[in-house]
Short mmCIF file of C-alpha atoms in Angstrom, two decimals:
data_model
loop_
_atom_site.label_atom_id
_atom_site.label_comp_id
_atom_site.label_asym_id
_atom_site.label_seq_id
_atom_site.Cartn_x
_atom_site.Cartn_y
_atom_site.Cartn_z
CA GLY A 1 61.02 92.91 -27.19
CA SER A 2 62.87 89.77 -26.15
CA GLU A 3 59.71 88.17 -24.73
CA TYR A 4 57.92 88.79 -28.03
CA PHE A 5 60.91 87.58 -30.06
CA THR A 6 61.03 84.35 -28.06
CA ALA A 7 57.28 83.82 -28.40
CA HIS A 8 57.42 84.55 -32.17
CA PRO A 9 60.90 83.42 -33.28
CA PRO A 10 61.92 83.78 -36.94
CA ILE A 11 63.54 80.33 -36.66
CA PRO A 12 63.04 77.59 -34.08
CA PRO A 13 65.02 78.30 -30.88
CA ALA A 14 66.63 74.87 -31.22
CA ARG A 15 68.40 76.27 -34.32
CA MET A 16 69.66 79.38 -32.49
CA ALA A 17 73.25 78.72 -31.48
CA ALA A 18 73.59 81.32 -28.74
CA ASN A 19 72.44 84.64 -27.39
CA LEU A 20 75.19 87.20 -26.66
CA ASN A 21 73.42 89.99 -24.80
CA VAL A 22 75.00 93.44 -24.76
CA ASP A 23 72.70 95.37 -22.45
CA GLY A 24 75.38 97.92 -21.64
CA LEU A 25 79.05 98.62 -22.26
CA ASN A 26 82.06 99.48 -20.17
CA TYR A 27 82.27 103.28 -20.27
CA LEU A 28 85.18 103.74 -17.86
CA GLY A 29 88.23 102.37 -19.68
CA PRO A 30 90.35 99.25 -20.10
CA THR A 31 90.05 96.31 -17.74
CA LYS A 32 91.86 93.08 -17.09
CA ASP A 33 88.58 91.21 -16.66
CA MET A 34 85.37 90.80 -18.60
CA VAL A 35 82.25 89.60 -16.81
CA GLN A 36 79.80 87.45 -18.75
CA LEU A 37 76.74 86.50 -16.73
CA GLY A 38 75.77 82.91 -17.47
CA SER A 39 79.28 81.84 -18.48
CA ASP A 40 79.24 79.15 -15.79
CA ARG A 41 76.01 77.65 -17.18
CA SER A 42 77.01 76.49 -20.67
CA THR A 43 79.80 75.59 -23.06
CA LEU A 44 79.98 79.28 -23.96
CA GLY A 45 81.93 79.93 -20.74
CA PRO A 46 85.06 77.99 -21.69
CA MET A 47 84.93 79.51 -25.17
CA VAL A 48 84.89 83.12 -23.96
CA GLU A 49 87.45 82.30 -21.25
CA ALA A 50 89.88 80.94 -23.88
CA ILE A 51 89.50 84.07 -26.01
CA LEU A 52 90.08 86.33 -23.03
CA LYS A 53 93.19 84.35 -22.09
CA GLU A 54 94.54 84.85 -25.62
CA HIS A 55 94.05 88.60 -25.07
CA GLY A 56 95.80 88.53 -21.67
CA ARG A 57 92.52 89.00 -19.83
CA THR A 58 90.41 86.97 -17.42
CA LEU A 59 86.78 85.96 -17.15
CA GLY A 60 85.44 87.73 -14.09
CA LYS A 61 82.70 86.50 -11.80
CA ASP A 62 79.33 87.98 -10.97
CA THR A 63 80.15 89.88 -7.78
CA HIS A 64 76.48 90.09 -6.78
CA PRO A 65 74.77 86.82 -7.77
CA GLU A 66 72.14 87.44 -5.08
CA ARG A 67 70.80 90.29 -7.24
CA GLY A 68 69.83 87.78 -9.93
CA HIS A 69 70.95 89.87 -12.92
CA PHE A 70 71.16 86.77 -15.13
CA PHE A 71 67.44 86.26 -14.56
CA ARG A 72 66.42 89.87 -15.30
CA SER A 73 67.82 90.97 -18.63
CA ASP A 74 66.92 90.74 -22.31
CA HIS A 75 68.66 87.41 -22.85
CA PHE A 76 66.58 85.60 -20.24
CA PRO A 77 63.52 84.70 -22.35
CA LEU A 78 65.83 82.94 -24.82
CA ALA A 79 67.73 81.26 -21.98
CA LYS A 80 64.41 79.88 -20.72
CA GLY A 81 63.83 78.63 -24.25
CA GLY A 82 67.04 76.62 -24.10
CA VAL A 83 69.30 78.98 -26.06
CA PRO A 84 72.67 79.25 -24.29
CA ALA A 85 73.05 82.86 -23.25
CA LEU A 86 75.68 85.25 -22.00
CA SER A 87 75.09 88.78 -20.82
CA ILE A 88 77.94 91.24 -20.52
CA SER A 89 78.14 92.77 -17.07
CA GLU A 90 80.34 95.24 -15.25
CA PRO A 91 84.06 94.60 -15.01
CA LYS A 92 85.81 95.04 -11.68
CA GLU A 93 89.51 94.98 -12.56
CA PHE A 94 90.26 98.35 -14.14
CA VAL A 95 93.85 98.95 -15.22
CA GLY A 96 96.03 102.01 -14.83
CA PRO A 97 96.92 104.40 -12.04
CA ASN A 98 93.29 105.43 -11.45
CA ALA A 99 91.87 101.88 -11.27
CA GLU A 100 90.48 102.27 -7.75
CA ALA A 101 88.86 105.60 -8.59
CA LEU A 102 87.19 104.06 -11.67
CA LEU A 103 85.73 101.22 -9.62
CA LYS A 104 84.41 103.75 -7.11
CA LYS A 105 82.95 105.83 -9.96
CA GLN A 106 81.20 102.72 -11.31
CA GLU A 107 79.70 101.93 -7.91
CA GLU A 108 78.56 105.55 -7.40
CA TYR A 109 76.93 105.61 -10.84
CA ASN A 110 75.05 102.38 -10.09
CA GLY A 111 73.87 103.67 -6.74
CA LYS A 112 72.84 107.13 -7.87
CA ASP A 113 72.32 107.40 -11.65
CA ASP A 114 71.57 104.02 -13.22
CA HIS A 115 67.96 104.00 -14.55
CA GLN A 116 67.33 107.43 -13.04
CA PRO A 117 66.66 110.80 -14.74
CA SER A 118 70.37 111.60 -14.22
CA ASP A 119 71.35 108.51 -16.30
CA GLU A 120 72.73 110.41 -19.26
CA TYR A 121 75.70 110.21 -21.60
CA ASP A 122 78.86 111.85 -20.29
CA PRO A 123 81.39 113.03 -22.92
CA ALA A 124 84.18 112.19 -20.45
CA TRP A 125 83.42 108.46 -20.67
CA ASP A 126 86.24 106.28 -21.98
CA PHE A 127 84.93 103.54 -24.28
CA SER A 128 88.33 101.96 -24.98
CA GLY A 129 87.44 99.08 -22.65
CA ALA A 130 84.14 98.63 -24.49
CA VAL A 131 86.00 98.38 -27.79
CA GLU A 132 88.14 95.56 -26.38
CA ASP A 133 85.04 93.80 -25.04
CA VAL A 134 83.24 94.04 -28.38
CA LYS A 135 86.30 92.55 -30.12
CA VAL A 136 86.10 89.58 -27.74
CA LEU A 137 82.37 89.19 -28.43
CA ALA A 138 82.92 89.34 -32.19
CA GLU A 139 85.60 86.68 -31.96
CA LEU A 140 83.28 84.56 -29.80
CA ALA A 141 80.50 84.88 -32.37
CA TRP A 142 82.86 83.74 -35.15
CA ARG A 143 83.98 80.75 -33.10
CA ILE A 144 80.40 79.79 -32.32
CA ALA A 145 79.53 79.98 -36.02
CA ALA A 146 82.56 77.89 -37.01
CA ALA A 147 82.21 75.25 -34.28
CA PRO A 148 81.20 71.74 -35.34
CA GLU A 149 78.56 71.63 -32.57
CA MET A 150 76.22 74.26 -31.23
CA PRO A 151 76.79 75.48 -27.66
CA LYS A 152 74.73 73.78 -25.00
CA TYR A 153 73.85 74.20 -21.37
CA ASN A 154 75.85 72.16 -18.90
CA GLU A 155 74.28 68.96 -17.61
CA GLY A 156 72.30 69.74 -14.49
CA ASP A 157 71.63 73.37 -15.42
CA GLN A 158 67.98 74.30 -15.15
CA PHE A 159 67.83 75.05 -18.89
CA ALA A 160 69.80 72.00 -20.08
CA ASN A 161 66.81 69.83 -20.92
CA VAL A 162 64.75 72.45 -22.75
CA ARG A 163 66.33 71.69 -26.14
CA LYS A 164 66.31 67.93 -25.61
#
């Protein structure tokens, strides 16, 4: 889908402000952090970080950069085309008395169920953290749309010169 979209864009990629990829959502509850893969690569990072700060939250880091998740998701074809991209990833700072248990549950799910036949919806999931994340993404989208300049990759980033 995203490869085809990038190869046959409805508008030139140079006119696409940003790509906010939501490949999955936080299904375990509220968190203090929000992880946005690619936030360190473009001017989108400081924008999302400011919004999170306003909400009393922090921008988390990719805890496994060696796995190359930024280079393997639906946003990547557009990133290669020069469109600044973010991809929501898994938070690590759950809040509440069961925070450690939630992190362990996340790790177990990734090790055993993710992309396996057992990867199914669980009615016990708590999407309240996802709701907060989507509010941040909606606010980010509004700020991108209202900004006087389009987001851009940071100088020196491998995708910075694609739009130039």
